[in-house]
Coordinates of C-alpha atoms in Angstrom, one line a residue:
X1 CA -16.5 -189.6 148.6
X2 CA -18.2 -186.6 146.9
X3 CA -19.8 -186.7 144.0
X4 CA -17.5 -187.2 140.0
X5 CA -18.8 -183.7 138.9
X6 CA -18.0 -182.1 142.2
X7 CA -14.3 -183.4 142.2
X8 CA -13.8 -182.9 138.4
X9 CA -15.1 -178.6 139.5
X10 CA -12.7 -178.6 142.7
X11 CA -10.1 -179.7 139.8
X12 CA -10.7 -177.0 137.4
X13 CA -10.5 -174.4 139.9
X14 CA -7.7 -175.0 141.3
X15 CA -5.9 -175.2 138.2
X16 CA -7.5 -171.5 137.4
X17 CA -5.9 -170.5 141.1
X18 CA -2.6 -171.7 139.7
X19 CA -2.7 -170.3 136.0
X20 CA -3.8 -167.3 137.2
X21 CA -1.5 -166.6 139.7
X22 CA 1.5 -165.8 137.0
X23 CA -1.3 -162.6 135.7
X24 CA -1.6 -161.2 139.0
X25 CA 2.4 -161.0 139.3
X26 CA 2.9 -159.9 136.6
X27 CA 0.3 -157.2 136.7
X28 CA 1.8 -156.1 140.3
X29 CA 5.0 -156.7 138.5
X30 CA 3.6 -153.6 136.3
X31 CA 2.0 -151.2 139.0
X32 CA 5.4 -151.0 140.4
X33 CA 7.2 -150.5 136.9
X34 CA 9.1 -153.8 137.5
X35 CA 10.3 -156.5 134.3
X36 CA 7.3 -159.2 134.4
X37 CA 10.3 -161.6 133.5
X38 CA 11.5 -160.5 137.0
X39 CA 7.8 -161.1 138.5
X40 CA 7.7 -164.6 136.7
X41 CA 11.1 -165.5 137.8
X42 CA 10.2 -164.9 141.3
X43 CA 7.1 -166.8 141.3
X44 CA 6.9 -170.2 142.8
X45 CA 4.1 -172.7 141.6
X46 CA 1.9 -174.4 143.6
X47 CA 1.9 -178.3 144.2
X48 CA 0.3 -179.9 141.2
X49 CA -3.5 -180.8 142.7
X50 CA -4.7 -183.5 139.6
X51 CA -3.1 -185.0 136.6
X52 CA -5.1 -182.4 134.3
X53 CA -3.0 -179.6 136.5
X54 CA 0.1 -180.9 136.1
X55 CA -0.5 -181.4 132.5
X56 CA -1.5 -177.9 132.0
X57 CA 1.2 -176.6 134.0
X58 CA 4.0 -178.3 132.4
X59 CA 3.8 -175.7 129.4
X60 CA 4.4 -173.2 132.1
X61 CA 7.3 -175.0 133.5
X62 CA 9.3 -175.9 129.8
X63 CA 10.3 -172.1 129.1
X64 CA 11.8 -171.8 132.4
X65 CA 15.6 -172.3 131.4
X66 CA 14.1 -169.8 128.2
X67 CA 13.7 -167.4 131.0
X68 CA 17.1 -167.8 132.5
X69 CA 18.7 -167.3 129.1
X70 CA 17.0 -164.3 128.2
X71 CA 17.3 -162.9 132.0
X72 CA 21.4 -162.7 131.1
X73 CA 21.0 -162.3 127.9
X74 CA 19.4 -159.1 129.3
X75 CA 22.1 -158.3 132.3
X76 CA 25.0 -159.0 129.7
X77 CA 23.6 -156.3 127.2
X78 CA 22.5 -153.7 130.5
X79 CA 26.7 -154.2 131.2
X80 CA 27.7 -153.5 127.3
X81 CA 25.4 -150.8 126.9
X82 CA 27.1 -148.9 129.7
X83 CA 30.7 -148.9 127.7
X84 CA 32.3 -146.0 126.9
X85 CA 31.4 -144.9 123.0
X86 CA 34.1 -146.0 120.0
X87 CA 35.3 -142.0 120.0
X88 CA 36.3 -141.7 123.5
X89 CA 37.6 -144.7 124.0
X90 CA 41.6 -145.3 124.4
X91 CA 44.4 -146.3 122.6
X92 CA 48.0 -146.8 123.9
X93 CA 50.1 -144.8 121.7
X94 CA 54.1 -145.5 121.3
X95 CA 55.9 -142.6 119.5
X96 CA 58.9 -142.8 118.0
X97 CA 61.3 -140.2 116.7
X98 CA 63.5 -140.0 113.7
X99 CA 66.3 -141.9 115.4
X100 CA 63.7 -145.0 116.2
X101 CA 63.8 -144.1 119.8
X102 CA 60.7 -144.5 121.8
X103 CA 60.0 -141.3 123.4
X104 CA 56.7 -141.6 124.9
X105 CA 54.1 -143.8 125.7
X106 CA 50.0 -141.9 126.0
X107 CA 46.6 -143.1 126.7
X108 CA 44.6 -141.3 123.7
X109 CA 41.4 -141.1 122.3
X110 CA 40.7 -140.9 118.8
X111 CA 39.2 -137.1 118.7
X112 CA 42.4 -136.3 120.0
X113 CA 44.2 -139.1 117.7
X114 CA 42.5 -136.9 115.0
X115 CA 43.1 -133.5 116.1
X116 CA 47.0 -134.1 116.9
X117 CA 47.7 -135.3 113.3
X118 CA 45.2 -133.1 111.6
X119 CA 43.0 -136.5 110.2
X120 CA 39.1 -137.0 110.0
X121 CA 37.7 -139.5 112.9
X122 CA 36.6 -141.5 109.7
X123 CA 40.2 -142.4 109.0
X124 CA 40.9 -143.9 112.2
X125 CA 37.3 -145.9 112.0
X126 CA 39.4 -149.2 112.3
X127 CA 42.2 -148.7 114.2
X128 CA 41.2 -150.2 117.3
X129 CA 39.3 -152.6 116.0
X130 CA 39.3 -155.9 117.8
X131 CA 40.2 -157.9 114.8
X132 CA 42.5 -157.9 112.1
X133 CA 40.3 -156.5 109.7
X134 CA 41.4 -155.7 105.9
X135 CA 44.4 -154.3 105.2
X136 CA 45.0 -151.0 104.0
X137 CA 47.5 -147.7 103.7
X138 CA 45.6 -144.5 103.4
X139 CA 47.7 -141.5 102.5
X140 CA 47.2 -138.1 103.7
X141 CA 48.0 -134.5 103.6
X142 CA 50.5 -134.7 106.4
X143 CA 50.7 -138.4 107.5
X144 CA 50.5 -142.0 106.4
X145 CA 48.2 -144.4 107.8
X146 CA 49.3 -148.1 108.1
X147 CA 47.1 -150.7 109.4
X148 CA 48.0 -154.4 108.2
X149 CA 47.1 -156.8 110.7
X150 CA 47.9 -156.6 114.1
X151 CA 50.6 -153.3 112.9
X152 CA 49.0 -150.3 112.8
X153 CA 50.7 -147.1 112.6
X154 CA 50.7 -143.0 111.6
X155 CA 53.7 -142.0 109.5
X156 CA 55.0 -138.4 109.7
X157 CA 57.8 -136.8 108.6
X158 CA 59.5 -136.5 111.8
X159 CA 57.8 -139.3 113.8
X160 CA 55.8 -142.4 113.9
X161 CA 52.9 -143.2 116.0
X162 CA 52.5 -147.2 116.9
X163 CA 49.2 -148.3 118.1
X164 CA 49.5 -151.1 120.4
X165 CA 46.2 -153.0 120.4
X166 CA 44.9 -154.9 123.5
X167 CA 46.7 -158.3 123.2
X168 CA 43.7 -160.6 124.7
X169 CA 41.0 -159.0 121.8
X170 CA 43.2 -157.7 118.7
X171 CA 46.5 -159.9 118.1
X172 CA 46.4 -163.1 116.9
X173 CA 49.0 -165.7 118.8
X174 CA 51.0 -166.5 115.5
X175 CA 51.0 -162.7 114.4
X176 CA 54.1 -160.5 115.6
X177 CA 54.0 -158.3 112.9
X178 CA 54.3 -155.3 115.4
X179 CA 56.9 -156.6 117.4
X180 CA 58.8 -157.4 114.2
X181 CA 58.7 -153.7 113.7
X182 CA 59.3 -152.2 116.8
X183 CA 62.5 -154.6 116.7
X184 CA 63.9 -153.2 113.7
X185 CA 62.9 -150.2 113.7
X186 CA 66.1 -148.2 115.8
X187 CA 68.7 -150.5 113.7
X188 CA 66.8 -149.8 110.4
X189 CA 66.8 -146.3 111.1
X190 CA 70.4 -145.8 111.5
X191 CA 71.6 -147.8 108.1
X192 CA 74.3 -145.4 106.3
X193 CA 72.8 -146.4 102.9
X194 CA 69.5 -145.0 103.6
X195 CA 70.7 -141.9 104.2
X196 CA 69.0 -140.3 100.9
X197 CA 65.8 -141.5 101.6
X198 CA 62.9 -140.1 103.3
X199 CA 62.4 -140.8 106.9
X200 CA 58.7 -141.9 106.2
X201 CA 59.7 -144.0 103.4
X202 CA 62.0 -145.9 105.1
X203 CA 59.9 -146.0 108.2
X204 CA 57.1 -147.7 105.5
X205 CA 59.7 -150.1 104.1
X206 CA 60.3 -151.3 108.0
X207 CA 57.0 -151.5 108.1
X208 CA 55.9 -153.4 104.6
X209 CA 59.1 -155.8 105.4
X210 CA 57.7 -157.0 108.7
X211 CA 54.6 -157.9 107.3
X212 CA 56.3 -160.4 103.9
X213 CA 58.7 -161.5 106.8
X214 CA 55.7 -162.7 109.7
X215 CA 54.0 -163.9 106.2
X216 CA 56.5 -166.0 105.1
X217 CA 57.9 -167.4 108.4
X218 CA 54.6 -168.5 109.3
X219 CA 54.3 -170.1 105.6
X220 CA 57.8 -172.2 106.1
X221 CA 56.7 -173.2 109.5
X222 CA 53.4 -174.7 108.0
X223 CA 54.9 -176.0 105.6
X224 CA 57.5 -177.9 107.5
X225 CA 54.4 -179.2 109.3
X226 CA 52.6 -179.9 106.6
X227 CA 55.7 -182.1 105.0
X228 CA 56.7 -183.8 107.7
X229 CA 53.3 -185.1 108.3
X230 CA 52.9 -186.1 104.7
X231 CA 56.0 -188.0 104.9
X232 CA 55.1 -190.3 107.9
X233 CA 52.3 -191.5 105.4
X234 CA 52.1 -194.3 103.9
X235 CA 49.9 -197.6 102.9
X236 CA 50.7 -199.2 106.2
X237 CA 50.1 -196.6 108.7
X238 CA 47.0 -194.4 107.4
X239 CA 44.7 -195.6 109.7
X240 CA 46.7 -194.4 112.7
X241 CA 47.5 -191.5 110.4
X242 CA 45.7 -188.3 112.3
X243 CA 43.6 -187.0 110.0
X244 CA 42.5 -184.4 112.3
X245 CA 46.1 -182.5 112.7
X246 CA 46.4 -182.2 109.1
X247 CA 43.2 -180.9 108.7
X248 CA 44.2 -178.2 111.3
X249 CA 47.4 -177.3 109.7
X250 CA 45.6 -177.2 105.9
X251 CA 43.2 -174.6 107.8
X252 CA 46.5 -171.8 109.1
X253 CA 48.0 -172.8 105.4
X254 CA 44.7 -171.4 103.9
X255 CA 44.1 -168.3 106.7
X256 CA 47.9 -167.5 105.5
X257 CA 47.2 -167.7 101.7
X258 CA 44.5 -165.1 102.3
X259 CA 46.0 -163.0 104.4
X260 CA 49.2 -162.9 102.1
X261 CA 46.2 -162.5 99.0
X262 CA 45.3 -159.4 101.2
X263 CA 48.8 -157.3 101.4
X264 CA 49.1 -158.1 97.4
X265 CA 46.1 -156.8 96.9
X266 CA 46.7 -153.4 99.2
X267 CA 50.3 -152.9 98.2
X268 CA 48.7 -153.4 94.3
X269 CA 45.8 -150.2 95.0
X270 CA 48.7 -148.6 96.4
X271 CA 50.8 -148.9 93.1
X272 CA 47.6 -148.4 90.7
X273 CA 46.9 -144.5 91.8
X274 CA 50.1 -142.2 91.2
X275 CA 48.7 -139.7 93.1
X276 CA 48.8 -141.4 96.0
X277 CA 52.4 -142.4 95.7
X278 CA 54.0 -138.9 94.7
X279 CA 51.9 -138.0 98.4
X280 CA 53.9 -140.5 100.1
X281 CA 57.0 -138.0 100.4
X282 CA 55.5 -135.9 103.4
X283 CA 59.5 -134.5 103.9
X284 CA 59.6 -133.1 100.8
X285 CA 56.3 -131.9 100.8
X286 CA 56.6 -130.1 104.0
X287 CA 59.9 -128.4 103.1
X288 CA 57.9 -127.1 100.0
X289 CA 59.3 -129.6 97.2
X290 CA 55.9 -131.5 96.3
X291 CA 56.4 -134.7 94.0
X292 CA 54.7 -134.7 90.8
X293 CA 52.6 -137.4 90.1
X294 CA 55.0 -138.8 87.4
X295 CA 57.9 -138.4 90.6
X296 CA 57.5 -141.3 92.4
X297 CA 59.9 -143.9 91.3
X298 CA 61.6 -144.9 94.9
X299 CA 58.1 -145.7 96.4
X300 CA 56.8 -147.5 92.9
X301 CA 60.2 -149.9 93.6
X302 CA 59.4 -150.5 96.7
X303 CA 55.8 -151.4 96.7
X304 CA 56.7 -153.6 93.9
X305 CA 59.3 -155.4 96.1
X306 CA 56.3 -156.0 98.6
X307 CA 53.7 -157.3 96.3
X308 CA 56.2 -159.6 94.6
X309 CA 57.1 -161.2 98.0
X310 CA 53.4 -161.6 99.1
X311 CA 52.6 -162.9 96.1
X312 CA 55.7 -165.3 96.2
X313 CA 53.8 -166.7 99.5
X314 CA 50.4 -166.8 97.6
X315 CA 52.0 -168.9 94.7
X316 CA 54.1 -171.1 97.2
X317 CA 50.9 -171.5 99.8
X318 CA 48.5 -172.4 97.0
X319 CA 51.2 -174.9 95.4
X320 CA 51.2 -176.9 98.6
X321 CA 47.3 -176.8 99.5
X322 CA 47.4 -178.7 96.0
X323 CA 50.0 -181.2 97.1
X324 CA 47.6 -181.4 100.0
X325 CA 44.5 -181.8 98.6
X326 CA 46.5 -184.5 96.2
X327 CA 47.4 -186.0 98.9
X328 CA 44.1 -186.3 100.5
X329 CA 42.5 -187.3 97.4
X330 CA 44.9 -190.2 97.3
X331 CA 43.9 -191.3 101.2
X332 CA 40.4 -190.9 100.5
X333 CA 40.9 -193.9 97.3
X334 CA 43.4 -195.8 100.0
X335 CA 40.3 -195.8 102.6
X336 CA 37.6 -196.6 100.2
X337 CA 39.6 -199.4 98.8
X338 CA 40.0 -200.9 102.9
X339 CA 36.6 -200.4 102.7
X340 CA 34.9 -202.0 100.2
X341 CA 37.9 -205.4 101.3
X342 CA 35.9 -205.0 104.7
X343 CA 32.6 -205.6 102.5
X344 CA 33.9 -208.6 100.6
X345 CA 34.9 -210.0 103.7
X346 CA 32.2 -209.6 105.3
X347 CA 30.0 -210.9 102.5
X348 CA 32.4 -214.1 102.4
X349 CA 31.5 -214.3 106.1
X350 CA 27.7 -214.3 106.0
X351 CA 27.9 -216.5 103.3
X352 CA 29.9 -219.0 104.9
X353 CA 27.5 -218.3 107.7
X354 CA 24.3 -219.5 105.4
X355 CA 25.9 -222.8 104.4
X356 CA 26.6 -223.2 108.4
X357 CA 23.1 -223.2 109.5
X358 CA 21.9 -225.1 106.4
X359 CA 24.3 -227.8 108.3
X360 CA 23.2 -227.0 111.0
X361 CA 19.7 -227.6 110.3
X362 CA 20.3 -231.1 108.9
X363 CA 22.1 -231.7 112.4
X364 CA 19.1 -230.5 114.3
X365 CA 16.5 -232.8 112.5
X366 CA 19.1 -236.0 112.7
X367 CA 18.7 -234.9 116.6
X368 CA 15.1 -234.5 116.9
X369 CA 13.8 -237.2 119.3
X370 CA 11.8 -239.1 116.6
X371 CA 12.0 -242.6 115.6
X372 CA 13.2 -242.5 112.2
X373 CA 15.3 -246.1 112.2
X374 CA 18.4 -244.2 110.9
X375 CA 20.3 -243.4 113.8
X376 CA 20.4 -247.4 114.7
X377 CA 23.3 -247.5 111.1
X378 CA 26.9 -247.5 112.3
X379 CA 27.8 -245.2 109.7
X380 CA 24.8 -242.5 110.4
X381 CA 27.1 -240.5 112.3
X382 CA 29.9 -240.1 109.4
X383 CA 27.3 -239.7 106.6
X384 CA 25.4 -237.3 108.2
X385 CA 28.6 -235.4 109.4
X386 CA 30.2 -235.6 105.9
X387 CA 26.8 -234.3 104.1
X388 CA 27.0 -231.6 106.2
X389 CA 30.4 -230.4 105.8
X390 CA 30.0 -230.7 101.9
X391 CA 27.0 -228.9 102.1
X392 CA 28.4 -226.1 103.6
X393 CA 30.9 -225.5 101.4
X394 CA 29.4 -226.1 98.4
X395 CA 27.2 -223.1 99.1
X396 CA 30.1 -221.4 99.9
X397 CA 31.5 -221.8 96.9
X398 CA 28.3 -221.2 95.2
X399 CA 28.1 -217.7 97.3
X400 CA 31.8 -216.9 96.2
X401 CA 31.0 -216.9 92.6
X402 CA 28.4 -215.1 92.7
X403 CA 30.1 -212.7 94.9
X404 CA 33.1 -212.4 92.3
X405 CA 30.5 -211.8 89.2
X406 CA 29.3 -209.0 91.1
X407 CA 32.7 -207.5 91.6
X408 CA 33.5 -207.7 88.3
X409 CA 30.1 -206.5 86.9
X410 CA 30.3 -203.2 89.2
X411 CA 34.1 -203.0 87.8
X412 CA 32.9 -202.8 84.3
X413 CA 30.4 -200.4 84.7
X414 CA 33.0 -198.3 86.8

């Protein structure tokens, strides 16, 4: 066998073969203008010579999933950063015409979104965006721009524009605000007594109504949830009650409180700048009959409609969430009060327990197999087993007490 210092050497250089071997990839890795993840990936350790090795290897071996993650973290970001930019990417565009009729369905990108309707690429910054985003109605020279949830539209004189969103990325599954709209928006269209108002108007009346109408069915339906859950609970069955559901449907009651917070609060900028509304009548505007700023009493009535139904939903959402929240105040007192019965048992228990094994302990050293003359008395057996049994439960009863002074002593400080 060689020598210690000899195998101890042949140890530490082959554990500078092994660390070394990861440098000499990565600098070929280098040469040939390669990733070094890609060189460190591909290399292979050798077979662990010593302990000392594998200890000093195993800090080489730990990052490895690291390595993975950031090898497609890397491949998913090469893939995204070959998209198409945000300006030339397409939207599906529905037009409509002043009868409500669809006339045409186009692939469009937003420069030429923005150059058919005479807008700035700025005002269209949001109307493919994957999610909802904030609601909001932007008035222009020519147009109207609508984009309240999943419904975003361009309102012209003569014609709408309906931008349908990619289903899997941009809708929600409870929202069918668009599809309210593009529902009612032939019938609508054709009413006699809307005759004497503008085509855009009524086009953004169709559209503000779909929007209170999604926002308060999806407010009954939660609320039907929510009460016919609350009604199935009582004393007996709130252990079994599922917690869990009602937490889910207190969540969509609060996500529709917001989003109802969010028209009210758009329809209410809308109604705070005159300007704005008196610009709402593109007809008149482009058969040369501006509105005055003072002029604007048929859109002023109608965003008020809106904002008093969206705030109807607000007021009747937050009204339940405190029922709710009563409600779960009241379950939270229920449980602690099982809880703290659970505790008194359990103390009664463990104090019956202690005046068990005191017994029990007399029992043992009446059994011990030592002559003490005692167990010779016919009645050993009966006073033994009788001092037993009174023990016990005289330090039961002892326990109780003490147990009851403690409840009431926490009650009065409470």
């Amino acid at each position: 066998m060689p020598p210690l210092s000899h195998r101890l050497f042949g140890s530490a250089s082959r554990c500078t073969r092994a660390l070394s071997r990861p440098v000499a990839s990565t600098q070929q890795a280098f040469r040939h203008h390669q990733s070094p993840l890609r060189a460190a990936a591909a290399w292979t350790p050798l077979p662990r010579p010593s302990s000392r090795a594998a200890h000093s290897l195993s800090s080489l071996d730990q990052p490895s999933t690291s390595r993975e993650a950031n090898e497609r973290l890397y491949n998913l970001a090469l893939s995204l950063s070959h998209t198409q930019a945000n300006s030339s990417r397409q939207v599906q565009c529905i037009f409509y015409d002043e009868a409500g009729t669809c006339t045409s369905t186009q692939m469009l990108t937003k420069d030429a979104i923005a150059e058919m309707f005479s807008l700035t690429t700025r005002d269209l910054r949001t109307i493919d965006l994957p999610s909802a985003g904030f609601p909001h109605i932007l008035i222009r020279e020519h147009s109207i721009l609508v984009h309240i949830f999943d419904l975003r539209l361009i309102i012209q004189a003569h014609k709408t524009v309906l931008f349908d969103v990619d289903e899997e990325v941009g809708r929600e599954h409870d929202d069918n605000t668009s599809r309210i709209f593009s529902h009612n928006l032939g019938a609508k269209l054709l009413n006699v007594s809307k005759e004497g108002t503008p085509y855009e108007l009524r086009v953004l009346e169709i559209a503000l109504t779909a929007v209170t109408s999604t926002l308060e069915a999806q407010y009954l339906v939660g609320k039907t949830q929510i009460k016919e859950m609350l009604a199935m609970l009582n004393e007996d069955s709130i252990i079994q009650f599922e917690l869990r559901t009602l937490l889910e449907h207190v969540r969509r009651l609060a996500a529709i409180e917001q989003r109802a917070r969010h028209v009210r609060d758009t329809v209410q900028a809308a109604l705070n700048d005159d300007a704005d509304m008196a610009a709402m009548y593109l007809t008149d505007k482009q058969a040369g009959k501006p509105h005055a700023e003072e002029d604007h009493q048929s859109v002023e009535y109608m965003l008020e409609a809106t904002q008093k139904a969206s705030d109807a939903v607000v007021q009747q959402t937050s009204g339940l969430l405190s029922d709710v929240k009563r409600t779960e105040e009241t379950i939270q007192s229920i449980l602690n009060v099982r809880r703290n019965e659970i505790l008194v048992l359990e103390a009664q228990i463990e104090i019956f327990m202690v005046g068990l094994a005191s017994a029990t302990l007399v029992a043992g050293l009446y059994g011990m197999n030592v002559v003490n003359y005692f167990e010779e008395s016919f009645y050993a057996f009966g006073a033994v087993s009788a001092l037993c049994v009174m023990g016990t439960l005289i330090i039961w009863r002892i326990g109780l007490r003490r147990l009851r002074r403690i409840s009431r002593f926490k009650a009065r400080r409470r």
